[in-house]
């Protein structure tokens, strides 16, 4: 796994976290227990700190960056494939759908689903337990049973899958 110190700040990865060998961590990055960072993801903390809380997963090809301050992905939250998460807060057990973008100083509430391809614009506060849709994401609707299922189980699924990858991948 490529990790890089930047101006004296180095990534800190809990021994029970899993980082894919092609993920890149730069600077003041904190990865907590049972979190996972998947193939091709880039987490670059050169202006401030990025914290990936316990059990969260950052999926393939997502990019996280921060301005001054802290960008945080909450406990058991999911950042789906090819997302941009920039200088914002993602709440506990929230799910950022594939290809979505969450921008500067936005807050995504706990147990919220940001729909695939949605854009949460700077400073937006998305309430807890809704689906946020659109680009810009201005339509907030109650969680459906399907969305609630994804929110309930996605972190657990990725924690198990990360253990399988930790034990089962091998370079060829």
PDB file of C-alpha atoms in Angstrom:
ATOM      1  CA  UNK A   1       0.000   0.000   0.000  1.00  0.00           C
ATOM      2  CA  UNK A   2       1.533   3.329  -0.973  1.00  0.00           C
ATOM      3  CA  UNK A   3       1.642   5.620   2.061  1.00  0.00           C
ATOM      4  CA  UNK A   4       3.432   8.933   2.094  1.00  0.00           C
ATOM      5  CA  UNK A   5       4.408  11.390   4.781  1.00  0.00           C
ATOM      6  CA  UNK A   6       3.849  15.004   3.836  1.00  0.00           C
ATOM      7  CA  UNK A   7       5.605  17.809   5.698  1.00  0.00           C
ATOM      8  CA  UNK A   8       6.090  15.608   8.743  1.00  0.00           C
ATOM      9  CA  UNK A   9       2.555  14.183   8.870  1.00  0.00           C
ATOM     10  CA  UNK A  10       2.161  10.454   8.219  1.00  0.00           C
ATOM     11  CA  UNK A  11      -0.892   8.244   7.816  1.00  0.00           C
ATOM     12  CA  UNK A  12      -1.959   6.272  10.879  1.00  0.00           C
ATOM     13  CA  UNK A  13      -3.659   2.951  10.128  1.00  0.00           C
ATOM     14  CA  UNK A  14      -5.143   0.736  12.835  1.00  0.00           C
ATOM     15  CA  UNK A  15      -3.740  -2.809  12.622  1.00  0.00           C
ATOM     16  CA  UNK A  16      -7.274  -4.186  12.203  1.00  0.00           C
ATOM     17  CA  UNK A  17      -8.045  -1.945   9.205  1.00  0.00           C
ATOM     18  CA  UNK A  18      -7.503  -3.148   5.638  1.00  0.00           C
ATOM     19  CA  UNK A  19      -5.951  -0.991   2.931  1.00  0.00           C
ATOM     20  CA  UNK A  20      -5.838  -2.339  -0.634  1.00  0.00           C
ATOM     21  CA  UNK A  21      -2.327  -2.538  -2.059  1.00  0.00           C
ATOM     22  CA  UNK A  22      -3.182   0.026  -4.753  1.00  0.00           C
ATOM     23  CA  UNK A  23      -4.876   2.562  -2.451  1.00  0.00           C
ATOM     24  CA  UNK A  24      -2.822   5.665  -1.662  1.00  0.00           C
ATOM     25  CA  UNK A  25      -2.704   7.486   1.686  1.00  0.00           C
ATOM     26  CA  UNK A  26      -0.911  10.829   1.943  1.00  0.00           C
ATOM     27  CA  UNK A  27      -0.292  13.037   4.975  1.00  0.00           C
ATOM     28  CA  UNK A  28      -2.484  13.406   8.058  1.00  0.00           C
ATOM     29  CA  UNK A  29      -4.810  10.445   7.453  1.00  0.00           C
ATOM     30  CA  UNK A  30      -6.295   8.379  10.290  1.00  0.00           C
ATOM     31  CA  UNK A  31      -7.856   4.988   9.513  1.00  0.00           C
ATOM     32  CA  UNK A  32      -9.613   3.389  12.485  1.00  0.00           C
ATOM     33  CA  UNK A  33     -10.304  -0.245  13.410  1.00  0.00           C
ATOM     34  CA  UNK A  34     -12.169  -2.424  10.897  1.00  0.00           C
ATOM     35  CA  UNK A  35     -12.238   0.358   8.287  1.00  0.00           C
ATOM     36  CA  UNK A  36     -11.264  -0.458   4.704  1.00  0.00           C
ATOM     37  CA  UNK A  37      -9.864   1.527   1.797  1.00  0.00           C
ATOM     38  CA  UNK A  38     -10.273  -0.198  -1.559  1.00  0.00           C
ATOM     39  CA  UNK A  39      -8.335  -0.442  -4.814  1.00  0.00           C
ATOM     40  CA  UNK A  40      -7.353   2.804  -6.484  1.00  0.00           C
ATOM     41  CA  UNK A  41      -8.755   5.045  -3.738  1.00  0.00           C
ATOM     42  CA  UNK A  42      -6.729   8.151  -2.902  1.00  0.00           C
ATOM     43  CA  UNK A  43      -6.917   9.840   0.500  1.00  0.00           C
ATOM     44  CA  UNK A  44      -4.806  13.016   0.463  1.00  0.00           C
ATOM     45  CA  UNK A  45      -4.573  15.045   3.659  1.00  0.00           C
ATOM     46  CA  UNK A  46      -2.033  17.744   2.881  1.00  0.00           C
ATOM     47  CA  UNK A  47      -3.914  20.815   4.189  1.00  0.00           C
ATOM     48  CA  UNK A  48      -5.761  19.222   7.138  1.00  0.00           C
ATOM     49  CA  UNK A  49      -6.738  15.846   8.592  1.00  0.00           C
ATOM     50  CA  UNK A  50      -8.918  13.106   7.117  1.00  0.00           C
ATOM     51  CA  UNK A  51     -10.421  10.594   9.544  1.00  0.00           C
ATOM     52  CA  UNK A  52     -12.037   7.336   8.454  1.00  0.00           C
ATOM     53  CA  UNK A  53     -13.923   6.108  11.511  1.00  0.00           C
ATOM     54  CA  UNK A  54     -14.267   2.545  12.760  1.00  0.00           C
ATOM     55  CA  UNK A  55     -15.902   0.141  10.328  1.00  0.00           C
ATOM     56  CA  UNK A  56     -16.240   2.666   7.472  1.00  0.00           C
ATOM     57  CA  UNK A  57     -15.318   1.730   3.914  1.00  0.00           C
ATOM     58  CA  UNK A  58     -13.932   3.836   1.081  1.00  0.00           C
ATOM     59  CA  UNK A  59     -14.563   1.947  -2.143  1.00  0.00           C
ATOM     60  CA  UNK A  60     -12.596   1.654  -5.371  1.00  0.00           C
ATOM     61  CA  UNK A  61     -11.336   4.809  -7.117  1.00  0.00           C
ATOM     62  CA  UNK A  62     -12.845   7.271  -4.662  1.00  0.00           C
ATOM     63  CA  UNK A  63     -10.917  10.447  -3.857  1.00  0.00           C
ATOM     64  CA  UNK A  64     -10.950  12.182  -0.467  1.00  0.00           C
ATOM     65  CA  UNK A  65      -9.267  15.546   0.107  1.00  0.00           C
ATOM     66  CA  UNK A  66      -9.486  18.248   2.750  1.00  0.00           C
ATOM     67  CA  UNK A  67      -8.825  21.962   3.066  1.00  0.00           C
ATOM     68  CA  UNK A  68      -7.786  23.306   6.469  1.00  0.00           C
ATOM     69  CA  UNK A  69      -9.579  21.460   9.247  1.00  0.00           C
ATOM     70  CA  UNK A  70     -10.954  17.927   9.296  1.00  0.00           C
ATOM     71  CA  UNK A  71     -12.811  15.804   6.768  1.00  0.00           C
ATOM     72  CA  UNK A  72     -14.510  12.887   8.502  1.00  0.00           C
ATOM     73  CA  UNK A  73     -16.245   9.725   7.338  1.00  0.00           C
ATOM     74  CA  UNK A  74     -18.364   8.438  10.220  1.00  0.00           C
ATOM     75  CA  UNK A  75     -18.445   5.083  11.911  1.00  0.00           C
ATOM     76  CA  UNK A  76     -19.748   2.302   9.627  1.00  0.00           C
ATOM     77  CA  UNK A  77     -20.311   4.757   6.760  1.00  0.00           C
ATOM     78  CA  UNK A  78     -19.772   3.845   3.112  1.00  0.00           C
ATOM     79  CA  UNK A  79     -18.241   5.947   0.362  1.00  0.00           C
ATOM     80  CA  UNK A  80     -19.182   4.062  -2.814  1.00  0.00           C
ATOM     81  CA  UNK A  81     -17.168   3.512  -5.970  1.00  0.00           C
ATOM     82  CA  UNK A  82     -15.682   6.553  -7.759  1.00  0.00           C
ATOM     83  CA  UNK A  83     -16.934   9.197  -5.333  1.00  0.00           C
ATOM     84  CA  UNK A  84     -15.427  12.578  -4.530  1.00  0.00           C
ATOM     85  CA  UNK A  85     -15.570  13.522  -0.860  1.00  0.00           C
ATOM     86  CA  UNK A  86     -14.022  16.956  -0.357  1.00  0.00           C
ATOM     87  CA  UNK A  87     -13.595  18.733   2.972  1.00  0.00           C
ATOM     88  CA  UNK A  88     -16.929  17.612   4.458  1.00  0.00           C
ATOM     89  CA  UNK A  89     -18.510  15.416   7.125  1.00  0.00           C
ATOM     90  CA  UNK A  90     -20.208  12.111   6.354  1.00  0.00           C
ATOM     91  CA  UNK A  91     -22.331  10.905   9.264  1.00  0.00           C
ATOM     92  CA  UNK A  92     -22.363   7.565  11.009  1.00  0.00           C
ATOM     93  CA  UNK A  93     -23.694   4.722   8.852  1.00  0.00           C
ATOM     94  CA  UNK A  94     -24.366   7.095   5.936  1.00  0.00           C
ATOM     95  CA  UNK A  95     -23.979   5.739   2.421  1.00  0.00           C
ATOM     96  CA  UNK A  96     -22.563   7.865  -0.397  1.00  0.00           C
ATOM     97  CA  UNK A  97     -23.754   6.215  -3.630  1.00  0.00           C
ATOM     98  CA  UNK A  98     -21.485   5.356  -6.544  1.00  0.00           C
ATOM     99  CA  UNK A  99     -20.195   8.376  -8.436  1.00  0.00           C
ATOM    100  CA  UNK A 100     -21.626  10.899  -5.970  1.00  0.00           C
ATOM    101  CA  UNK A 101     -19.825  14.080  -4.929  1.00  0.00           C
ATOM    102  CA  UNK A 102     -19.935  15.712  -1.496  1.00  0.00           C
ATOM    103  CA  UNK A 103     -18.259  19.129  -1.383  1.00  0.00           C
ATOM    104  CA  UNK A 104     -16.713  21.634   1.011  1.00  0.00           C
ATOM    105  CA  UNK A 105     -18.238  22.036   4.473  1.00  0.00           C
ATOM    106  CA  UNK A 106     -21.295  19.940   3.575  1.00  0.00           C
ATOM    107  CA  UNK A 107     -22.689  17.637   6.246  1.00  0.00           C
ATOM    108  CA  UNK A 108     -24.389  14.338   5.437  1.00  0.00           C
ATOM    109  CA  UNK A 109     -26.537  13.169   8.349  1.00  0.00           C
ATOM    110  CA  UNK A 110     -26.362   9.793  10.039  1.00  0.00           C
ATOM    111  CA  UNK A 111     -28.025   6.896   8.200  1.00  0.00           C
ATOM    112  CA  UNK A 112     -28.551   9.010   5.087  1.00  0.00           C
ATOM    113  CA  UNK A 113     -28.228   7.743   1.522  1.00  0.00           C
ATOM    114  CA  UNK A 114     -26.766  10.140  -1.043  1.00  0.00           C
ATOM    115  CA  UNK A 115     -28.038   8.738  -4.331  1.00  0.00           C
ATOM    116  CA  UNK A 116     -25.623   7.537  -6.999  1.00  0.00           C
ATOM    117  CA  UNK A 117     -24.409  10.449  -9.115  1.00  0.00           C
ATOM    118  CA  UNK A 118     -25.805  13.110  -6.774  1.00  0.00           C
ATOM    119  CA  UNK A 119     -23.843  16.265  -5.940  1.00  0.00           C
ATOM    120  CA  UNK A 120     -24.072  17.682  -2.433  1.00  0.00           C
ATOM    121  CA  UNK A 121     -22.988  21.296  -2.902  1.00  0.00           C
ATOM    122  CA  UNK A 122     -20.748  23.283  -0.522  1.00  0.00           C
ATOM    123  CA  UNK A 123     -22.278  24.043   2.857  1.00  0.00           C
ATOM    124  CA  UNK A 124     -25.370  21.876   2.351  1.00  0.00           C
ATOM    125  CA  UNK A 125     -26.741  20.159   5.446  1.00  0.00           C
ATOM    126  CA  UNK A 126     -28.408  16.887   4.518  1.00  0.00           C
ATOM    127  CA  UNK A 127     -30.594  15.718   7.420  1.00  0.00           C
ATOM    128  CA  UNK A 128     -30.345  12.259   8.964  1.00  0.00           C
ATOM    129  CA  UNK A 129     -32.264   9.281   7.603  1.00  0.00           C
ATOM    130  CA  UNK A 130     -33.221  10.592   4.165  1.00  0.00           C
ATOM    131  CA  UNK A 131     -32.310   9.919   0.553  1.00  0.00           C
ATOM    132  CA  UNK A 132     -30.606  12.946  -1.034  1.00  0.00           C
ATOM    133  CA  UNK A 133     -31.081  13.106  -4.803  1.00  0.00           C
ATOM    134  CA  UNK A 134     -30.133  15.355  -7.673  1.00  0.00           C
ATOM    135  CA  UNK A 135     -27.299  17.460  -8.926  1.00  0.00           C
ATOM    136  CA  UNK A 136     -27.386  19.603  -6.942  1.00  0.00           C
ATOM    137  CA  UNK A 137     -28.872  17.363  -4.256  1.00  0.00           C
ATOM    138  CA  UNK A 138     -31.844  19.411  -3.125  1.00  0.00           C
ATOM    139  CA  UNK A 139     -34.519  16.722  -3.007  1.00  0.00           C
ATOM    140  CA  UNK A 140     -34.608  14.900   0.325  1.00  0.00           C
ATOM    141  CA  UNK A 141     -37.138  12.073   0.672  1.00  0.00           C
ATOM    142  CA  UNK A 142     -37.778   9.519   3.431  1.00  0.00           C
ATOM    143  CA  UNK A 143     -35.758   6.319   3.326  1.00  0.00           C
ATOM    144  CA  UNK A 144     -37.342   3.469   1.405  1.00  0.00           C
ATOM    145  CA  UNK A 145     -37.172  -0.075   2.738  1.00  0.00           C
ATOM    146  CA  UNK A 146     -34.543  -0.863   0.100  1.00  0.00           C
ATOM    147  CA  UNK A 147     -32.378   2.126   1.044  1.00  0.00           C
ATOM    148  CA  UNK A 148     -32.727   1.282   4.728  1.00  0.00           C
ATOM    149  CA  UNK A 149     -31.482  -2.244   3.956  1.00  0.00           C
ATOM    150  CA  UNK A 150     -28.373  -0.924   2.211  1.00  0.00           C
ATOM    151  CA  UNK A 151     -27.662   1.407   5.121  1.00  0.00           C
ATOM    152  CA  UNK A 152     -28.209  -1.323   7.714  1.00  0.00           C
ATOM    153  CA  UNK A 153     -25.957  -3.973   6.181  1.00  0.00           C
ATOM    154  CA  UNK A 154     -23.429  -2.415   3.822  1.00  0.00           C
ATOM    155  CA  UNK A 155     -20.719  -1.735   6.420  1.00  0.00           C
ATOM    156  CA  UNK A 156     -20.918  -5.287   7.768  1.00  0.00           C
ATOM    157  CA  UNK A 157     -20.734  -6.741   4.252  1.00  0.00           C
ATOM    158  CA  UNK A 158     -17.624  -4.689   3.474  1.00  0.00           C
ATOM    159  CA  UNK A 159     -15.977  -5.534   6.792  1.00  0.00           C
ATOM    160  CA  UNK A 160     -16.335  -9.243   5.978  1.00  0.00           C
ATOM    161  CA  UNK A 161     -15.194  -8.701   2.387  1.00  0.00           C
ATOM    162  CA  UNK A 162     -12.125  -6.763   3.568  1.00  0.00           C
ATOM    163  CA  UNK A 163     -11.114  -9.711   5.763  1.00  0.00           C
ATOM    164  CA  UNK A 164     -11.493 -12.021   2.749  1.00  0.00           C
ATOM    165  CA  UNK A 165      -9.288  -9.741   0.633  1.00  0.00           C
ATOM    166  CA  UNK A 166      -6.711  -9.430   3.429  1.00  0.00           C
ATOM    167  CA  UNK A 167      -6.429 -13.218   3.522  1.00  0.00           C
ATOM    168  CA  UNK A 168      -7.109 -14.109  -0.096  1.00  0.00           C
ATOM    169  CA  UNK A 169      -5.435 -11.762  -2.561  1.00  0.00           C
ATOM    170  CA  UNK A 170      -2.035 -12.501  -3.965  1.00  0.00           C
ATOM    171  CA  UNK A 171      -0.011 -10.683  -6.579  1.00  0.00           C
ATOM    172  CA  UNK A 172       0.611 -12.543  -9.825  1.00  0.00           C
TER     173      UNK A 172
END
